[in-house]
């Protein structure tokens, strides 16, 4: 039996993770592999309840509570879905993992990124991806996509774009620190080209 493979996709909102997960799944199925596609938050029944709380709760959630909710979703997801699939020799393609917590919760500037990572590593008993694809959207492309959808920015949107820039910088920093785990792709490229870069990096891992 082939060994399991844990592949994660990271990147800002709207960077094309879903499209790439689909293309990667189709290719791996053609290669004869069993594939599980999943996501955080919300990859399990418990996770869906956590997702509802963390993404749709009206009112503030304290930053440490928010970080723990993502970690709780992750703990249950890894224990009940991801590890069993890997043990069966399957390929797990996952939309967002620990790096999302480090980039997003860390980019709020309130929490220490190293502490955020340690909480999730405890939650997952140290499960690391074999490969993480970062779909990096440069500022120009991100702005062009925003401009296509909006003619004016309100204060909130301006703030959101500053937060987005911090998340992007955090992701690039994480990727630079672990080049052997990461593939960084320019998310402004055509989807087919991105998919090819990902396949080239995954092929030797199969
Ligand atoms: P997601 O469902 O991937 O939304 P999108 O399709 O817009 O990328 O993720 C929902 C949000 O949750 C996203 O804005 C990032 C955030 N998030 C965190 O802040 N921390 C985390 O650990 C995870 C997994 C997601």
PDB file of C-alpha atoms and ligand atoms in Angstrom:
ATOM      1  CA  UNK A   1       0.000   0.000   0.000  1.00  0.00           C
ATOM      2  CA  UNK A   2       1.215   3.526  -0.786  1.00  0.00           C
ATOM      3  CA  UNK A   3       2.027   5.720   2.163  1.00  0.00           C
ATOM      4  CA  UNK A   4      -0.294   8.539   3.076  1.00  0.00           C
ATOM      5  CA  UNK A   5       0.493  12.069   2.024  1.00  0.00           C
ATOM      6  CA  UNK A   6      -0.624  15.231   3.803  1.00  0.00           C
ATOM      7  CA  UNK A   7      -0.894  18.268   1.496  1.00  0.00           C
ATOM      8  CA  UNK A   8      -2.138  21.641   2.733  1.00  0.00           C
ATOM      9  CA  UNK A   9      -3.147  24.766   0.822  1.00  0.00           C
ATOM     10  CA  UNK A  10      -2.687  28.215   2.316  1.00  0.00           C
ATOM     11  CA  UNK A  11      -3.271  31.767   1.177  1.00  0.00           C
ATOM     12  CA  UNK A  12      -5.462  34.809   1.552  1.00  0.00           C
ATOM     13  CA  UNK A  13      -9.194  34.830   0.951  1.00  0.00           C
ATOM     14  CA  UNK A  14      -9.906  34.476  -2.757  1.00  0.00           C
ATOM     15  CA  UNK A  15      -6.410  33.275  -3.683  1.00  0.00           C
ATOM     16  CA  UNK A  16      -7.813  30.270  -5.563  1.00  0.00           C
ATOM     17  CA  UNK A  17      -7.261  27.475  -3.031  1.00  0.00           C
ATOM     18  CA  UNK A  18     -10.519  25.734  -3.882  1.00  0.00           C
ATOM     19  CA  UNK A  19      -9.793  25.643  -7.622  1.00  0.00           C
ATOM     20  CA  UNK A  20      -6.312  24.248  -7.013  1.00  0.00           C
ATOM     21  CA  UNK A  21      -7.583  21.658  -4.537  1.00  0.00           C
ATOM     22  CA  UNK A  22     -10.040  20.444  -7.188  1.00  0.00           C
ATOM     23  CA  UNK A  23      -7.407  20.277  -9.935  1.00  0.00           C
ATOM     24  CA  UNK A  24      -4.968  18.460  -7.645  1.00  0.00           C
ATOM     25  CA  UNK A  25      -7.632  15.977  -6.596  1.00  0.00           C
ATOM     26  CA  UNK A  26      -8.554  15.219 -10.240  1.00  0.00           C
ATOM     27  CA  UNK A  27      -4.915  14.597 -11.141  1.00  0.00           C
ATOM     28  CA  UNK A  28      -4.237  12.379  -8.109  1.00  0.00           C
ATOM     29  CA  UNK A  29      -7.340  10.305  -8.855  1.00  0.00           C
ATOM     30  CA  UNK A  30      -6.060   9.837 -12.427  1.00  0.00           C
ATOM     31  CA  UNK A  31      -2.755   8.693 -10.872  1.00  0.00           C
ATOM     32  CA  UNK A  32      -4.758   6.028  -9.045  1.00  0.00           C
ATOM     33  CA  UNK A  33      -4.551   7.497  -5.544  1.00  0.00           C
ATOM     34  CA  UNK A  34      -7.347   7.640  -2.967  1.00  0.00           C
ATOM     35  CA  UNK A  35      -7.933  11.259  -2.037  1.00  0.00           C
ATOM     36  CA  UNK A  36      -9.653  12.920   0.893  1.00  0.00           C
ATOM     37  CA  UNK A  37     -10.413  16.610   0.444  1.00  0.00           C
ATOM     38  CA  UNK A  38     -11.100  18.571   3.574  1.00  0.00           C
ATOM     39  CA  UNK A  39     -10.808  21.978   5.189  1.00  0.00           C
ATOM     40  CA  UNK A  40     -10.387  23.923   8.401  1.00  0.00           C
ATOM     41  CA  UNK A  41     -12.379  25.219  10.090  1.00  0.00           C
ATOM     42  CA  UNK A  42     -15.288  22.831   9.600  1.00  0.00           C
ATOM     43  CA  UNK A  43     -13.932  19.512   8.295  1.00  0.00           C
ATOM     44  CA  UNK A  44     -16.003  17.468  10.784  1.00  0.00           C
ATOM     45  CA  UNK A  45     -19.453  17.645  12.428  1.00  0.00           C
ATOM     46  CA  UNK A  46     -17.921  19.134  15.582  1.00  0.00           C
ATOM     47  CA  UNK A  47     -15.833  21.403  13.377  1.00  0.00           C
ATOM     48  CA  UNK A  48     -18.929  22.752  11.609  1.00  0.00           C
ATOM     49  CA  UNK A  49     -20.291  23.892  14.963  1.00  0.00           C
ATOM     50  CA  UNK A  50     -16.951  25.518  15.833  1.00  0.00           C
ATOM     51  CA  UNK A  51     -16.879  27.133  12.369  1.00  0.00           C
ATOM     52  CA  UNK A  52     -20.342  28.610  12.879  1.00  0.00           C
ATOM     53  CA  UNK A  53     -19.230  30.034  16.223  1.00  0.00           C
ATOM     54  CA  UNK A  54     -15.870  31.407  15.142  1.00  0.00           C
ATOM     55  CA  UNK A  55     -16.988  32.858  11.779  1.00  0.00           C
ATOM     56  CA  UNK A  56     -20.555  33.940  12.475  1.00  0.00           C
ATOM     57  CA  UNK A  57     -20.781  34.780  16.156  1.00  0.00           C
ATOM     58  CA  UNK A  58     -22.211  38.286  16.625  1.00  0.00           C
ATOM     59  CA  UNK A  59     -19.834  40.330  18.727  1.00  0.00           C
ATOM     60  CA  UNK A  60     -16.219  40.007  19.708  1.00  0.00           C
ATOM     61  CA  UNK A  61     -14.398  36.818  20.634  1.00  0.00           C
ATOM     62  CA  UNK A  62     -11.288  37.335  22.767  1.00  0.00           C
ATOM     63  CA  UNK A  63      -8.166  36.657  20.657  1.00  0.00           C
ATOM     64  CA  UNK A  64      -6.985  33.743  22.831  1.00  0.00           C
ATOM     65  CA  UNK A  65     -10.461  32.202  22.769  1.00  0.00           C
ATOM     66  CA  UNK A  66     -10.535  32.535  18.978  1.00  0.00           C
ATOM     67  CA  UNK A  67      -7.127  30.875  18.663  1.00  0.00           C
ATOM     68  CA  UNK A  68      -8.284  28.027  20.931  1.00  0.00           C
ATOM     69  CA  UNK A  69     -11.487  27.542  18.918  1.00  0.00           C
ATOM     70  CA  UNK A  70      -9.483  27.092  15.691  1.00  0.00           C
ATOM     71  CA  UNK A  71      -7.165  24.745  17.601  1.00  0.00           C
ATOM     72  CA  UNK A  72     -10.136  22.776  18.983  1.00  0.00           C
ATOM     73  CA  UNK A  73     -11.554  22.338  15.473  1.00  0.00           C
ATOM     74  CA  UNK A  74      -8.097  21.213  14.357  1.00  0.00           C
ATOM     75  CA  UNK A  75      -7.591  18.745  17.221  1.00  0.00           C
ATOM     76  CA  UNK A  76     -10.846  16.927  16.460  1.00  0.00           C
ATOM     77  CA  UNK A  77     -10.294  17.063  12.693  1.00  0.00           C
ATOM     78  CA  UNK A  78      -6.780  15.610  12.845  1.00  0.00           C
ATOM     79  CA  UNK A  79      -7.689  12.905  15.365  1.00  0.00           C
ATOM     80  CA  UNK A  80     -10.875  11.686  13.679  1.00  0.00           C
ATOM     81  CA  UNK A  81     -10.383  12.371   9.964  1.00  0.00           C
ATOM     82  CA  UNK A  82      -6.859  13.304   8.863  1.00  0.00           C
ATOM     83  CA  UNK A  83      -4.746  10.764  10.791  1.00  0.00           C
ATOM     84  CA  UNK A  84      -7.074   7.832   9.991  1.00  0.00           C
ATOM     85  CA  UNK A  85      -6.978   8.729   6.246  1.00  0.00           C
ATOM     86  CA  UNK A  86      -3.165   8.950   6.287  1.00  0.00           C
ATOM     87  CA  UNK A  87      -2.999   5.603   8.119  1.00  0.00           C
ATOM     88  CA  UNK A  88      -5.048   4.070   5.277  1.00  0.00           C
ATOM     89  CA  UNK A  89      -2.422   5.359   2.822  1.00  0.00           C
ATOM     90  CA  UNK A  90      -4.639   8.062   1.341  1.00  0.00           C
ATOM     91  CA  UNK A  91      -3.709  11.528   0.138  1.00  0.00           C
ATOM     92  CA  UNK A  92      -5.259  14.290   2.234  1.00  0.00           C
ATOM     93  CA  UNK A  93      -5.701  17.635   0.440  1.00  0.00           C
ATOM     94  CA  UNK A  94      -6.566  20.184   3.059  1.00  0.00           C
ATOM     95  CA  UNK A  95      -7.683  23.786   2.678  1.00  0.00           C
ATOM     96  CA  UNK A  96      -5.927  25.649   5.559  1.00  0.00           C
ATOM     97  CA  UNK A  97      -4.030  24.234   8.543  1.00  0.00           C
ATOM     98  CA  UNK A  98      -1.756  25.491  11.342  1.00  0.00           C
ATOM     99  CA  UNK A  99      -0.122  28.141   9.143  1.00  0.00           C
ATOM    100  CA  UNK A 100      -3.547  29.843   8.819  1.00  0.00           C
ATOM    101  CA  UNK A 101      -3.672  30.265  12.587  1.00  0.00           C
ATOM    102  CA  UNK A 102      -0.118  31.588  12.731  1.00  0.00           C
ATOM    103  CA  UNK A 103      -0.731  34.036   9.861  1.00  0.00           C
ATOM    104  CA  UNK A 104      -4.256  35.213  10.765  1.00  0.00           C
ATOM    105  CA  UNK A 105      -4.248  35.075  14.570  1.00  0.00           C
ATOM    106  CA  UNK A 106      -0.635  36.290  14.667  1.00  0.00           C
ATOM    107  CA  UNK A 107      -1.334  39.122  12.184  1.00  0.00           C
ATOM    108  CA  UNK A 108      -3.847  40.630  14.599  1.00  0.00           C
ATOM    109  CA  UNK A 109      -0.607  41.646  16.414  1.00  0.00           C
ATOM    110  CA  UNK A 110      -2.052  40.636  19.803  1.00  0.00           C
ATOM    111  CA  UNK A 111      -0.839  37.038  19.933  1.00  0.00           C
ATOM    112  CA  UNK A 112       2.683  35.743  19.636  1.00  0.00           C
ATOM    113  CA  UNK A 113       2.957  33.673  16.412  1.00  0.00           C
ATOM    114  CA  UNK A 114       5.223  31.091  18.097  1.00  0.00           C
ATOM    115  CA  UNK A 115       2.693  30.572  20.897  1.00  0.00           C
ATOM    116  CA  UNK A 116      -0.148  30.236  18.397  1.00  0.00           C
ATOM    117  CA  UNK A 117       1.818  27.539  16.572  1.00  0.00           C
ATOM    118  CA  UNK A 118       2.645  25.663  19.791  1.00  0.00           C
ATOM    119  CA  UNK A 119      -1.025  25.512  20.802  1.00  0.00           C
ATOM    120  CA  UNK A 120      -1.910  23.928  17.448  1.00  0.00           C
ATOM    121  CA  UNK A 121       1.041  21.550  17.606  1.00  0.00           C
ATOM    122  CA  UNK A 122      -0.223  20.347  20.982  1.00  0.00           C
ATOM    123  CA  UNK A 123      -3.725  20.035  19.518  1.00  0.00           C
ATOM    124  CA  UNK A 124      -2.514  17.883  16.611  1.00  0.00           C
ATOM    125  CA  UNK A 125       0.188  15.936  18.488  1.00  0.00           C
ATOM    126  CA  UNK A 126       2.680  17.468  16.091  1.00  0.00           C
ATOM    127  CA  UNK A 127       1.240  16.345  12.751  1.00  0.00           C
ATOM    128  CA  UNK A 128       3.105  18.251  10.013  1.00  0.00           C
ATOM    129  CA  UNK A 129       2.154  18.485   6.329  1.00  0.00           C
ATOM    130  CA  UNK A 130       4.443  16.768   3.790  1.00  0.00           C
ATOM    131  CA  UNK A 131       3.941  19.805   1.578  1.00  0.00           C
ATOM    132  CA  UNK A 132       2.250  23.171   1.989  1.00  0.00           C
ATOM    133  CA  UNK A 133       1.323  25.194  -1.095  1.00  0.00           C
ATOM    134  CA  UNK A 134       1.131  28.924  -0.447  1.00  0.00           C
ATOM    135  CA  UNK A 135      -0.956  30.722  -3.067  1.00  0.00           C
ATOM    136  CA  UNK A 136       0.580  34.149  -2.805  1.00  0.00           C
ATOM    137  CA  UNK A 137      -1.324  37.049  -4.293  1.00  0.00           C
ATOM    138  CA  UNK A 138       0.840  40.120  -4.871  1.00  0.00           C
ATOM    139  CA  UNK A 139      -0.443  43.553  -3.873  1.00  0.00           C
ATOM    140  CA  UNK A 140      -1.106  44.661  -7.445  1.00  0.00           C
ATOM    141  CA  UNK A 141      -3.161  41.599  -8.294  1.00  0.00           C
ATOM    142  CA  UNK A 142      -5.037  41.769  -4.993  1.00  0.00           C
ATOM    143  CA  UNK A 143      -5.843  45.434  -5.633  1.00  0.00           C
ATOM    144  CA  UNK A 144      -6.899  44.724  -9.231  1.00  0.00           C
ATOM    145  CA  UNK A 145      -9.311  42.068  -7.980  1.00  0.00           C
ATOM    146  CA  UNK A 146     -10.682  44.493  -5.395  1.00  0.00           C
ATOM    147  CA  UNK A 147     -10.962  47.285  -7.988  1.00  0.00           C
ATOM    148  CA  UNK A 148     -12.961  44.989 -10.254  1.00  0.00           C
ATOM    149  CA  UNK A 149     -15.507  44.506  -7.484  1.00  0.00           C
ATOM    150  CA  UNK A 150     -15.560  48.015  -5.944  1.00  0.00           C
ATOM    151  CA  UNK A 151     -15.407  51.595  -7.152  1.00  0.00           C
ATOM    152  CA  UNK A 152     -14.742  53.131  -3.708  1.00  0.00           C
ATOM    153  CA  UNK A 153     -13.267  51.843  -0.470  1.00  0.00           C
ATOM    154  CA  UNK A 154     -14.871  52.579   2.864  1.00  0.00           C
ATOM    155  CA  UNK A 155     -12.838  52.717   6.079  1.00  0.00           C
ATOM    156  CA  UNK A 156     -13.494  49.103   6.874  1.00  0.00           C
ATOM    157  CA  UNK A 157     -12.360  47.895   3.485  1.00  0.00           C
ATOM    158  CA  UNK A 158      -9.184  49.948   3.791  1.00  0.00           C
ATOM    159  CA  UNK A 159      -8.513  48.387   7.192  1.00  0.00           C
ATOM    160  CA  UNK A 160      -9.275  44.957   5.836  1.00  0.00           C
ATOM    161  CA  UNK A 161      -6.732  45.457   3.071  1.00  0.00           C
ATOM    162  CA  UNK A 162      -4.089  46.444   5.642  1.00  0.00           C
ATOM    163  CA  UNK A 163      -4.883  43.331   7.664  1.00  0.00           C
ATOM    164  CA  UNK A 164      -4.695  41.311   4.443  1.00  0.00           C
ATOM    165  CA  UNK A 165      -1.226  42.741   3.761  1.00  0.00           C
ATOM    166  CA  UNK A 166      -0.070  41.660   7.255  1.00  0.00           C
ATOM    167  CA  UNK A 167      -1.462  38.161   6.711  1.00  0.00           C
ATOM    168  CA  UNK A 168       0.372  37.959   3.388  1.00  0.00           C
ATOM    169  CA  UNK A 169       3.657  39.098   4.945  1.00  0.00           C
ATOM    170  CA  UNK A 170       3.238  36.569   7.769  1.00  0.00           C
ATOM    171  CA  UNK A 171       2.671  33.737   5.283  1.00  0.00           C
ATOM    172  CA  UNK A 172       5.778  34.671   3.289  1.00  0.00           C
ATOM    173  CA  UNK A 173       7.834  34.741   6.483  1.00  0.00           C
ATOM    174  CA  UNK A 174       6.614  31.275   7.511  1.00  0.00           C
ATOM    175  CA  UNK A 175       7.367  29.907   4.027  1.00  0.00           C
ATOM    176  CA  UNK A 176      10.860  31.424   3.981  1.00  0.00           C
ATOM    177  CA  UNK A 177      11.650  29.770   7.333  1.00  0.00           C
ATOM    178  CA  UNK A 178      10.678  26.303   6.058  1.00  0.00           C
ATOM    179  CA  UNK A 179      11.517  26.180   2.328  1.00  0.00           C
ATOM    180  CA  UNK A 180      11.645  22.354   2.313  1.00  0.00           C
ATOM    181  CA  UNK A 181       7.976  22.161   3.368  1.00  0.00           C
ATOM    182  CA  UNK A 182       6.683  25.024   1.208  1.00  0.00           C
ATOM    183  CA  UNK A 183       5.921  25.682  -2.421  1.00  0.00           C
ATOM    184  CA  UNK A 184       5.146  29.374  -2.931  1.00  0.00           C
ATOM    185  CA  UNK A 185       3.186  30.084  -6.107  1.00  0.00           C
ATOM    186  CA  UNK A 186       2.169  33.407  -7.649  1.00  0.00           C
ATOM    187  CA  UNK A 187      -1.623  33.200  -7.399  1.00  0.00           C
ATOM    188  CA  UNK A 188      -2.011  35.771 -10.203  1.00  0.00           C
ATOM    189  CA  UNK A 189      -0.837  33.176 -12.760  1.00  0.00           C
ATOM    190  CA  UNK A 190      -3.410  31.235 -14.811  1.00  0.00           C
ATOM    191  CA  UNK A 191      -4.932  28.339 -12.828  1.00  0.00           C
ATOM    192  CA  UNK A 192      -3.565  25.713 -15.225  1.00  0.00           C
ATOM    193  CA  UNK A 193      -0.021  27.007 -14.796  1.00  0.00           C
ATOM    194  CA  UNK A 194      -0.312  27.008 -11.010  1.00  0.00           C
ATOM    195  CA  UNK A 195      -1.690  23.452 -11.124  1.00  0.00           C
ATOM    196  CA  UNK A 196       1.334  22.347 -13.155  1.00  0.00           C
ATOM    197  CA  UNK A 197       3.773  23.856 -10.649  1.00  0.00           C
ATOM    198  CA  UNK A 198       1.954  22.025  -7.850  1.00  0.00           C
ATOM    199  CA  UNK A 199       1.973  18.692  -9.729  1.00  0.00           C
ATOM    200  CA  UNK A 200       5.731  19.046 -10.381  1.00  0.00           C
ATOM    201  CA  UNK A 201       6.343  19.431  -6.660  1.00  0.00           C
ATOM    202  CA  UNK A 202       3.939  16.654  -5.576  1.00  0.00           C
ATOM    203  CA  UNK A 203       5.057  14.019  -8.132  1.00  0.00           C
ATOM    204  CA  UNK A 204       8.311  13.034  -6.336  1.00  0.00           C
ATOM    205  CA  UNK A 205       6.369  12.659  -3.064  1.00  0.00           C
ATOM    206  CA  UNK A 206       4.035  10.004  -4.487  1.00  0.00           C
TER     207      UNK A 206
HETATM  208  P1  LIG B   1     -12.083  29.702   4.732  1.00  0.00           P
HETATM  209  O1  LIG B   1     -13.264  28.858   4.964  1.00  0.00           O
HETATM  210  O2  LIG B   1     -10.915  29.077   4.094  1.00  0.00           O
HETATM  211  O3  LIG B   1     -12.564  30.993   3.950  1.00  0.00           O
HETATM  212  P2  LIG B   1     -12.105  31.502   2.528  1.00  0.00           P
HETATM  213  O4  LIG B   1     -12.788  30.593   1.575  1.00  0.00           O
HETATM  214  O5  LIG B   1     -12.638  32.902   2.520  1.00  0.00           O
HETATM  215  O6  LIG B   1     -10.611  31.432   2.486  1.00  0.00           O
HETATM  216  O7  LIG B   1     -11.581  30.324   6.091  1.00  0.00           O
HETATM  217  C1  LIG B   1     -12.415  31.113   6.825  1.00  0.00           C
HETATM  218  C2  LIG B   1     -11.650  32.185   7.552  1.00  0.00           C
HETATM  219  O8  LIG B   1     -11.049  31.654   8.722  1.00  0.00           O
HETATM  220  C3  LIG B   1     -10.550  32.829   6.739  1.00  0.00           C
HETATM  221  O9  LIG B   1     -10.772  34.216   6.693  1.00  0.00           O
HETATM  222  C4  LIG B   1      -9.290  32.561   7.525  1.00  0.00           C
HETATM  223  C5  LIG B   1      -9.786  32.232   8.907  1.00  0.00           C
HETATM  224  N1  LIG B   1      -8.925  31.298   9.667  1.00  0.00           N
HETATM  225  C6  LIG B   1      -8.197  31.783  10.747  1.00  0.00           C
HETATM  226  O10 LIG B   1      -8.227  32.974  11.057  1.00  0.00           O
HETATM  227  N2  LIG B   1      -7.446  30.904  11.481  1.00  0.00           N
HETATM  228  C7  LIG B   1      -7.374  29.577  11.190  1.00  0.00           C
HETATM  229  O11 LIG B   1      -6.679  28.808  11.893  1.00  0.00           O
HETATM  230  C8  LIG B   1      -8.135  29.096  10.076  1.00  0.00           C
HETATM  231  C9  LIG B   1      -8.090  27.640   9.708  1.00  0.00           C
HETATM  232  C10 LIG B   1      -8.905  29.996   9.327  1.00  0.00           C
END
